[in-house]
Coordinates of C-alpha atoms in Angstrom, one line a residue:
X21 CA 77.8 195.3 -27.0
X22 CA 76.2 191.7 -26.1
X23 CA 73.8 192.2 -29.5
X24 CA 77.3 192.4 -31.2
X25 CA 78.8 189.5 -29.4
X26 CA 76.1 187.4 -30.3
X27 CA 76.2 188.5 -34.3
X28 CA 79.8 187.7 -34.2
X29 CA 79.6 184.6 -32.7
X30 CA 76.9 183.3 -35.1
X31 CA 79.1 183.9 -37.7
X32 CA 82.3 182.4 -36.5
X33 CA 79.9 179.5 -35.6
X34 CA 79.6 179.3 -39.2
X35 CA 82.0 179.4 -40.5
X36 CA 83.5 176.6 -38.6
X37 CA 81.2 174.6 -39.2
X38 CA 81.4 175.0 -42.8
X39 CA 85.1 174.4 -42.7
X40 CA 85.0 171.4 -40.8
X41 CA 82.1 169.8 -41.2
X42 CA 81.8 168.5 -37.9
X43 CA 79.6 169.3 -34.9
X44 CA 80.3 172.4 -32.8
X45 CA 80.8 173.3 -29.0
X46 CA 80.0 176.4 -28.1
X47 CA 81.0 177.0 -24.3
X48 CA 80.5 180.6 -22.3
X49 CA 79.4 181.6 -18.9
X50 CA 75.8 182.2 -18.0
X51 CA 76.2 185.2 -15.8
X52 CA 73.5 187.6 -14.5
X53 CA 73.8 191.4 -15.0
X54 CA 76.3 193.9 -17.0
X55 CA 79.8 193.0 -15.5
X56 CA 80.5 189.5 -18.0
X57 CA 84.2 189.4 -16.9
X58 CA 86.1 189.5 -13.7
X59 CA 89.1 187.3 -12.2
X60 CA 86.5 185.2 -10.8
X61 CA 84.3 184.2 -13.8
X62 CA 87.7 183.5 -15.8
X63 CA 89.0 181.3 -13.2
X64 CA 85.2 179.4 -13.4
X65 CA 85.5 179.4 -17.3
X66 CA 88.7 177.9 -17.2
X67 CA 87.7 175.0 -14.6
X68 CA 84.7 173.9 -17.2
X69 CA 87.1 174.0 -20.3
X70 CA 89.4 171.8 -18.4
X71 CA 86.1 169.3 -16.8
X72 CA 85.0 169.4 -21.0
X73 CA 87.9 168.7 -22.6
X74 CA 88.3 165.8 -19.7
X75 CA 85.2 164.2 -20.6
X76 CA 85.9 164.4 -24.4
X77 CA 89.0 162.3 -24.0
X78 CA 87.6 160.0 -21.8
X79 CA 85.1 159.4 -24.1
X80 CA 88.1 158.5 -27.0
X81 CA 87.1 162.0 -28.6
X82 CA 89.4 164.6 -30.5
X83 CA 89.4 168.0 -30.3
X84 CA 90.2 169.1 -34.1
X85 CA 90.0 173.1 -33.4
X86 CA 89.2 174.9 -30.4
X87 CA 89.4 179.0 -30.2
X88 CA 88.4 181.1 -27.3
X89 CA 88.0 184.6 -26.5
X90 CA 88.4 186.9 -23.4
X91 CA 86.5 190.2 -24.0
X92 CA 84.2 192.6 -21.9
X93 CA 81.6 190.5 -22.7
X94 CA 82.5 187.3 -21.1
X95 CA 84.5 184.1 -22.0
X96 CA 83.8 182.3 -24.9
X97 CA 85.2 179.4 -26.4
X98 CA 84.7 177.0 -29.4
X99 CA 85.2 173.3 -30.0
X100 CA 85.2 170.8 -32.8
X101 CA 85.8 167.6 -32.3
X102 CA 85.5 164.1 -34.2
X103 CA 82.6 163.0 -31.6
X104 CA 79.2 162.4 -33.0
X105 CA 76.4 165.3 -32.2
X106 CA 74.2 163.3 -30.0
X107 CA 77.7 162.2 -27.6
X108 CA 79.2 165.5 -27.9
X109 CA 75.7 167.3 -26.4
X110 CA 75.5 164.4 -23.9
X111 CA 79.1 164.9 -22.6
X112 CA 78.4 168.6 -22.2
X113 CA 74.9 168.2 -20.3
X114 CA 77.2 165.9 -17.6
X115 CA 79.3 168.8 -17.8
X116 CA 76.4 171.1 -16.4
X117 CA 74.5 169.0 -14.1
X118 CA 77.2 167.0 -12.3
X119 CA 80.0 169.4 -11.6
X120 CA 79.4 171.9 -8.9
X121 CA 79.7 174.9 -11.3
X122 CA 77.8 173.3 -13.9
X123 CA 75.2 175.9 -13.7
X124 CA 77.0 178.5 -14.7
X125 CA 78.2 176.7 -18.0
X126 CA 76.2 177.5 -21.2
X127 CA 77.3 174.4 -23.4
X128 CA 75.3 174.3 -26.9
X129 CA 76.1 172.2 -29.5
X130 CA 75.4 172.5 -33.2
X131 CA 75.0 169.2 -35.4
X132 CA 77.1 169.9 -39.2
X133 CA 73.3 171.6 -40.3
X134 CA 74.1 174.2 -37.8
X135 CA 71.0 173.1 -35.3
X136 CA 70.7 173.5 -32.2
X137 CA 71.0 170.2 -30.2
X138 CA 68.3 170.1 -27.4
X139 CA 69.0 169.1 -24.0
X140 CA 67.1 166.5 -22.8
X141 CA 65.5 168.0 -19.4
X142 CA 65.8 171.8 -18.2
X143 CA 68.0 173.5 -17.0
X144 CA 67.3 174.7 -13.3
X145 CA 67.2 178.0 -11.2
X146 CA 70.8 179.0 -9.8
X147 CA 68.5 179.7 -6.4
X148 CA 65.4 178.1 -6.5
X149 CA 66.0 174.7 -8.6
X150 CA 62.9 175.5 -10.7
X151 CA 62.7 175.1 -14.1
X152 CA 65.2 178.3 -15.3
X153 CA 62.9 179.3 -17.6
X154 CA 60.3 179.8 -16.2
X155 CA 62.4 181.9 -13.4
X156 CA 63.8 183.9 -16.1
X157 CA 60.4 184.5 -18.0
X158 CA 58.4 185.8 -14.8
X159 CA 61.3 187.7 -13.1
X160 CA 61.5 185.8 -10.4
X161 CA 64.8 186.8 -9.1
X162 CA 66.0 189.9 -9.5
X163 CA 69.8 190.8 -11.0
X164 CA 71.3 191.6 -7.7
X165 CA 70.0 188.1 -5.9
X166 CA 71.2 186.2 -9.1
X167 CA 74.4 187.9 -8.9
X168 CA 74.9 187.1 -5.3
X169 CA 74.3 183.4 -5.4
X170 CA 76.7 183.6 -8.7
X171 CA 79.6 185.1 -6.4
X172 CA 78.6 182.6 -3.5
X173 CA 78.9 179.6 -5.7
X174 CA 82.2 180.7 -7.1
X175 CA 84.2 181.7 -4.6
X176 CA 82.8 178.4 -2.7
X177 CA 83.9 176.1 -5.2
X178 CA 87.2 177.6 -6.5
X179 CA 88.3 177.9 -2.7
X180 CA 87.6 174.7 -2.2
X181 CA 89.4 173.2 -5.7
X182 CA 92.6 175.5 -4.5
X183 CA 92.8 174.0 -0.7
X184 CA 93.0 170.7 -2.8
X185 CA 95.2 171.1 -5.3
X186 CA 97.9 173.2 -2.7
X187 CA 97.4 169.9 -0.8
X188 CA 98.0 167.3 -3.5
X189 CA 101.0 169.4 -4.6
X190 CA 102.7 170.2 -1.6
X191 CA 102.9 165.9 -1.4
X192 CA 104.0 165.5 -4.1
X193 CA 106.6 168.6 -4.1
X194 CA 107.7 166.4 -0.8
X195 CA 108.0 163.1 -3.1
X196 CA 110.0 164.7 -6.2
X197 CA 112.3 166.3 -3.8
X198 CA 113.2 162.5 -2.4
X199 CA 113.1 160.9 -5.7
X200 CA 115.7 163.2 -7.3
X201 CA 118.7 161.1 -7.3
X202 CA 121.5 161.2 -7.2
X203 CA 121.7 164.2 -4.5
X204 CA 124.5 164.4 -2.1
X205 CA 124.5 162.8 1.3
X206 CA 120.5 162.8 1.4
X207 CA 117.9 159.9 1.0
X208 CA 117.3 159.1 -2.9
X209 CA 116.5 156.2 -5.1
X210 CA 119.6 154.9 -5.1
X211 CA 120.6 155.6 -1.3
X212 CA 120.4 156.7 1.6
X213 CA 123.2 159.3 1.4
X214 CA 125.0 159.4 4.7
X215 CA 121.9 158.6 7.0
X216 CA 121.2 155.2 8.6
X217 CA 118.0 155.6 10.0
X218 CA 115.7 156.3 6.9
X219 CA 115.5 155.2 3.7
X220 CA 113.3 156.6 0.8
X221 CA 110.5 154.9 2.2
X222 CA 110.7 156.4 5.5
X223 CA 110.3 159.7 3.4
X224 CA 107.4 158.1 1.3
X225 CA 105.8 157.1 5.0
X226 CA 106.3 160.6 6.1
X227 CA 105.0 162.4 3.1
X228 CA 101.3 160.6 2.7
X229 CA 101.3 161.1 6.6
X230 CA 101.2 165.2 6.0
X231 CA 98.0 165.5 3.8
X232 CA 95.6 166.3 6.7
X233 CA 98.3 169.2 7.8
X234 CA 98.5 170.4 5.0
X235 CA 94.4 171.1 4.3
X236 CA 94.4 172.4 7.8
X237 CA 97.2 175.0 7.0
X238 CA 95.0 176.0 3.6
X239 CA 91.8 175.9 5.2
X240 CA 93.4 178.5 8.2
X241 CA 95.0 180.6 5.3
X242 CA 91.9 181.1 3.7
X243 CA 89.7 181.8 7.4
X244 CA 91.8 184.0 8.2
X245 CA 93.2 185.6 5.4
X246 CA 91.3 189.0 6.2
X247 CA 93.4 188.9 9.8
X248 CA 97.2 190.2 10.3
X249 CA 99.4 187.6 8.5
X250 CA 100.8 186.8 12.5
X251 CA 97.6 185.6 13.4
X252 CA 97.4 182.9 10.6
X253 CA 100.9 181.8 11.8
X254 CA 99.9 181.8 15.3
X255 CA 96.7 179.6 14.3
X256 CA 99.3 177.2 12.1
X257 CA 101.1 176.4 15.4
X258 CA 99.1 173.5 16.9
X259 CA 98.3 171.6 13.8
X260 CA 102.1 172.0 13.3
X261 CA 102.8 170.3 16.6
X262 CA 100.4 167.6 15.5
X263 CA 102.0 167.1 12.1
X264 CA 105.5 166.6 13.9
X265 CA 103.6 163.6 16.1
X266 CA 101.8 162.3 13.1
X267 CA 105.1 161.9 11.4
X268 CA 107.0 160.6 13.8
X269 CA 104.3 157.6 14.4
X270 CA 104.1 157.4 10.0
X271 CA 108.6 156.6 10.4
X272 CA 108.5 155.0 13.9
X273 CA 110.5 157.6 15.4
X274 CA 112.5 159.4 12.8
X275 CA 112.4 163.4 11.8
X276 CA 112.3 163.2 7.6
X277 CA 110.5 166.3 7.3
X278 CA 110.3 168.6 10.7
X279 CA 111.8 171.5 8.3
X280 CA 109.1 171.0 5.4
X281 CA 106.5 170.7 8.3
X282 CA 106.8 174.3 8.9
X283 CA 108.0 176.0 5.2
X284 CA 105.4 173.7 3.1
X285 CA 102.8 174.4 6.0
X286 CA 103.4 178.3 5.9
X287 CA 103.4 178.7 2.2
X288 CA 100.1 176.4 1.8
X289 CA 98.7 178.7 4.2
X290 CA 99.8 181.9 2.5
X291 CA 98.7 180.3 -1.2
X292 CA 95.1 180.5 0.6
X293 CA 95.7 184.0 2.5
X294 CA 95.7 185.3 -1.7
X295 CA 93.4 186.9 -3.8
X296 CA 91.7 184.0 -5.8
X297 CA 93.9 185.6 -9.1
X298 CA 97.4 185.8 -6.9
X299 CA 97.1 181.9 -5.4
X300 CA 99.3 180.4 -7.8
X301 CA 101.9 183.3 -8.4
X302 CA 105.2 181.9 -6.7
X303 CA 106.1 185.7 -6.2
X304 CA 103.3 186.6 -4.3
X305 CA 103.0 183.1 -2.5
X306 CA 106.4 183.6 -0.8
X307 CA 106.0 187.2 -0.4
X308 CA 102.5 186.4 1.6
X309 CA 105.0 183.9 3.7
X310 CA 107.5 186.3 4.6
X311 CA 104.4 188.8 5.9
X312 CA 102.9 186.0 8.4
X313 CA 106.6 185.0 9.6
X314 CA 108.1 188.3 9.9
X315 CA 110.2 188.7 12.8
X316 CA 110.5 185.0 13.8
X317 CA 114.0 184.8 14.1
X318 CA 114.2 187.5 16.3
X319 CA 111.4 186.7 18.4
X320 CA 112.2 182.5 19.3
X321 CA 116.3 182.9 18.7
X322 CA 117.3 186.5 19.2
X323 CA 117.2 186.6 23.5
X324 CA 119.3 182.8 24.0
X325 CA 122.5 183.0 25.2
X326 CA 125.0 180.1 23.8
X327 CA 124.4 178.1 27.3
X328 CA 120.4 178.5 26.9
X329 CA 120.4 176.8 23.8
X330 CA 118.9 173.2 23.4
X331 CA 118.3 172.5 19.5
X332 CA 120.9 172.4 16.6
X333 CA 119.1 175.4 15.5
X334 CA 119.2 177.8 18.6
X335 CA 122.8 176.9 18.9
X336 CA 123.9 177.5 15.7
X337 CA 122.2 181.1 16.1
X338 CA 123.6 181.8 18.9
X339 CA 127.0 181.3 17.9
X340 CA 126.7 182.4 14.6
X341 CA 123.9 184.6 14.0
X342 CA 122.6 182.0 11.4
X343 CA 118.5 181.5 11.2
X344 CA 118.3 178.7 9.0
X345 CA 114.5 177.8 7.8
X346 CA 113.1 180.8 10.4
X347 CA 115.4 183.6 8.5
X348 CA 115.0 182.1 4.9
X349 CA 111.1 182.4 5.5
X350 CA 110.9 185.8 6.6
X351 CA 113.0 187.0 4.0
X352 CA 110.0 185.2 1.6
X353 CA 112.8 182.3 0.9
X354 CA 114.9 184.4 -1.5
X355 CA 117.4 180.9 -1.9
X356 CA 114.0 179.6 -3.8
X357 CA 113.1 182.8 -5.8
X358 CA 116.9 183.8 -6.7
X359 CA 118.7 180.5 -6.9
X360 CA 116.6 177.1 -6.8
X361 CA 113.5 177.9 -8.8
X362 CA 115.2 179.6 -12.0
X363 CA 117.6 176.9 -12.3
X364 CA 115.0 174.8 -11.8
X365 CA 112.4 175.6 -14.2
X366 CA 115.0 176.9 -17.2
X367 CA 116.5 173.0 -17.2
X368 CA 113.1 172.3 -17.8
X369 CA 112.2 174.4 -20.4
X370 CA 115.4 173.0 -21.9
X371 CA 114.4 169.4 -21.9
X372 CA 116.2 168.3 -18.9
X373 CA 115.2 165.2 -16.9
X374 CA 113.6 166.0 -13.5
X375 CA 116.6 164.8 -11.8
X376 CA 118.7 167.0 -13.9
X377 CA 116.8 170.0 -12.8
X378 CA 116.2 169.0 -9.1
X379 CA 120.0 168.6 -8.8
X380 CA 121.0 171.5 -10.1
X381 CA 118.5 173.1 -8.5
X382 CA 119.8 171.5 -5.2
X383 CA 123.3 172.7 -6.0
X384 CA 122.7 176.4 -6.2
X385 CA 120.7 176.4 -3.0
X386 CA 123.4 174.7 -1.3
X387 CA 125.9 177.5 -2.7
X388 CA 124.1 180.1 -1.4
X389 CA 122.4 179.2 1.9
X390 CA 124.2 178.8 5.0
X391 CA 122.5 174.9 5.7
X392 CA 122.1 175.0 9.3
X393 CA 122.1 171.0 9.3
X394 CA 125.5 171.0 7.3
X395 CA 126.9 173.2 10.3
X396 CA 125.7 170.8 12.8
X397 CA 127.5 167.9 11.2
X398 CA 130.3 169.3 10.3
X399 CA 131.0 172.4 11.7
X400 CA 130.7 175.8 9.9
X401 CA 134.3 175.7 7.6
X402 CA 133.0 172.5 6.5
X403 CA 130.0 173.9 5.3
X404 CA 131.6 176.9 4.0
X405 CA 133.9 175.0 2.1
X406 CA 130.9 172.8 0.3
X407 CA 129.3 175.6 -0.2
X408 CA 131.5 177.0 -2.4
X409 CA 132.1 173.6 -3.8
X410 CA 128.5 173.5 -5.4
X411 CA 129.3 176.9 -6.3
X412 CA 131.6 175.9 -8.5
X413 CA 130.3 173.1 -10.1
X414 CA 127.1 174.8 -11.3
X415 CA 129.1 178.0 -12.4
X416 CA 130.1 175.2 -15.3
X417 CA 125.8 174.1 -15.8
X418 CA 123.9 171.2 -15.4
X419 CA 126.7 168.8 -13.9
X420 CA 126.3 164.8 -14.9
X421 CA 125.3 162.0 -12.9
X422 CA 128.8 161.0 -12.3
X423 CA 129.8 164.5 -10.7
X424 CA 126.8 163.8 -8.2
X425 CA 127.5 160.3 -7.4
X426 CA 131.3 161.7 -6.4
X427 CA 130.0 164.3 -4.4
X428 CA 127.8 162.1 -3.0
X429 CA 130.3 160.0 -1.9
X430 CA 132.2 162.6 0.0
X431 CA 129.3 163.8 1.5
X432 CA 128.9 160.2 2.6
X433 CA 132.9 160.1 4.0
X434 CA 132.3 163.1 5.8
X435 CA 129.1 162.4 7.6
X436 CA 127.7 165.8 5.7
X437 CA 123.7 166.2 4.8
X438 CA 122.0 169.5 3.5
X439 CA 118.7 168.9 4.9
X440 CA 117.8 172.1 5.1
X441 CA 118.8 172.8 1.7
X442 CA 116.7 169.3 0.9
X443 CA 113.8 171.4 2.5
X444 CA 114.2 174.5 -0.1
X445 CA 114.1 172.1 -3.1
X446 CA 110.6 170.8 -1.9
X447 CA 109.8 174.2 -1.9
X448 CA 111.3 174.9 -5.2
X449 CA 109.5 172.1 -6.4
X450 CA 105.9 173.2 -5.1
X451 CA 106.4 176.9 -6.7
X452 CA 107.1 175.4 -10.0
X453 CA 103.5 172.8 -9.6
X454 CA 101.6 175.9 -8.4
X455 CA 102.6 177.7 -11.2
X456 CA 102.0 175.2 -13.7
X457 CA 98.5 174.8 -12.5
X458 CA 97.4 178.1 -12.7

């Protein structure tokens, strides 16, 4: 099977070489023993592409063709570009020596004669940093160790890339859900809906302020992904309170994002609780959050009497039997997964603007979720009654601007703001980025 691989790649080689007359990048994964393909190895081959194709842009390069393969064999893919021989080889040996997976990429590069480009010092042992070679040549290591340290570095690196990229998109989910404007009595662009005591750079403040939480709720995810989902909520606690003091001191007092503080948290968290292959899958990220909060509501809200209660929150379930954020979460926030995020991503795909989208997106949450923040301010009719408001203007699509800026306005007039459902589009908003970057 390999001896075939090898015959076929040859000859595609050559023939693209002959049709383009260009040098050729030949990129596949330098993997020990029979098993060339897993979820894991993918995931690696697609971080070098992405680090090469990088590097060839930055270097003002081209790519004229690329084709790439997914067999039993392993992954294998092919590059032309309009870069010189020499550059091209260079730009891939940075490739394998100064990335942490380098090793694992086998990067040649044919000049138009169909030569093999020479790199200029050897390559080195995965586990020894000897010449690899020379390891290779006496047996040094045997399949099984090789294998091992190819798992190791892997899992190491890809867990590490994910805890950063959940954390850079669960900002900036927190960001786009601000900058949407114009949204209806919240903080946006424009305004500062019907609020006084923020403005979007409160929000701005408070968002950059939430980095370190959101590492720590990844990092816990992935330690203690082999525990009961409870326990990685029970270890999210603490860092949570922290988060709530760090924002406070980032907006001098002012609560922009308790409600994202505990949904973003929880849902970085279960990204990192996931198989390396399921990290990115909105379905199975807020299916992983409804596990490690299940019971919630029941558990901190279900014993209070009406008189007990101190918070919005625990009044509001009391009297009504409404769970706001804690209910939505255990349910594996089916407002996101039914309502926000399909409105969401088909304006999109459709060539709306991102305020477009976030709007609408807003709107159908706001029709279908009882906002426990709406009740506070205005009592449960009122939030009935906008409820089926947004209801009905997104039963006709995408509204304009000027239907937003009206309802803002009332919104305004009545004191009304859907925080909570301001919560659910940040959410919405982080599904969609996971997604995209898987």
């Amino acid at each position: 099977m390999m001896l075939e691989a090898r015959e076929r790649r040859y000859y595609r080689q050559q023939e693209l070489l002959a049709a383009y007359r260009r040098p050729l990048l030949s990129f596949s994964m330098n993997i020990a023993g029979p098993i060339k393909n897993t979820p894991l190895i993918r995931r690696g081959y697609q971080r070098g592409k992405e680090e090469l194709i990088e590097r060839i842009h930055a270097a003002g390069g081209k790519i004229l063709f690329e084709e790439e393969i997914s067999e039993a064999t392993g992954c294998e893919g092919m590059y032309v570009t309009d870069l010189d021989g020499a550059l091209l080889k260079k730009l891939a040996c940075q490739t394998e020596e100064e990335t942490p997976l380098g090793r694992l990429f086998d990067m040649d590069v044919l000049n138009t004669e169909g030569e093999k480009l020479e790199r200029p010092s050897p390559r080195r042992c995965l586990i020894c940093g000897k010449p690899a070679k020379e390891c290779a040549r006496s047996r040094t290591h045997s399949v099984e160790e090789l294998q091992k340290a190819t798992t190791e570095l892997l899992v190491k690196e890809l867990d590490r890339q994910d805890i950063e990229t959940v954390c850079e998109l669960a900002v900036r989910a927190l960001l786009y859900e601000v900058c949407v404007t114009p949204k209806p009595g919240l903080v946006d662009r424009k305004d500062n809906g019907s609020h006084r005591d923020m403005d979007i750079y409160t929000f701005m403040a408070s968002a950059a302020s939430l980095w370190p939480y959101f590492e720590t709720c990844a990092q816990t995810g992935l330690k203690t992904a082999d525990l009961a989902a409870e326990e990685t909520l029970k270890q999210l606690r603490a860092p949570g309170m922290k988060a709530e003091r760090r924002m406070f001191h980032a907006t001098e007092g002012v609560n922009t994002h308790k409600g994202a503080i505990f949904s973003i948290g929880i849902l970085c968290a279960a990204c990192m609780r996931l198989k390396t292959e399921e990290r990115f899958d909105p379905e199975k990220i807020l299916s992983e959050a409804g596990r490690m909060t299940a019971g919630i509501t029941e558990k901190e809200l279900g014993s209070l009497k009406k008189e007990q209660a101190v918070t919005a929150g625990q009044r509001i379930y009391a009297e009504y039997g409404i769970g706001g954020i804690r209910a939505e979460a255990e349910a594996g926030f089916p407002s996101v997964l039914k309502y926000g995020l399909p409105i969401l991503e088909g304006a999109l795909e459709n060539g709306r603007t991102k305020d477009e989208a976030g709007w609408a997106a807003l709107l159908s949450i706001i029709a279908h979720t009882p906002d426990t923040n709406m009740i506070s301010r205005g009592g449960i009719e009122t939030q009935k009654a906008a409820a089926q408001e947004a209801e009905t203007i997104i039963e006709k699509g995408i509204p304009d601007e000027s239907v937003m800026e009206q309802l803002n306005r009332e919104y305004i007039m009545k004191n009304l703001s859907p925080g909570g459902s301001a919560d659910l589009l940040a959410v919405c908003w982080l599904m969609h980025f996971l997604k995209e970057a898987a």
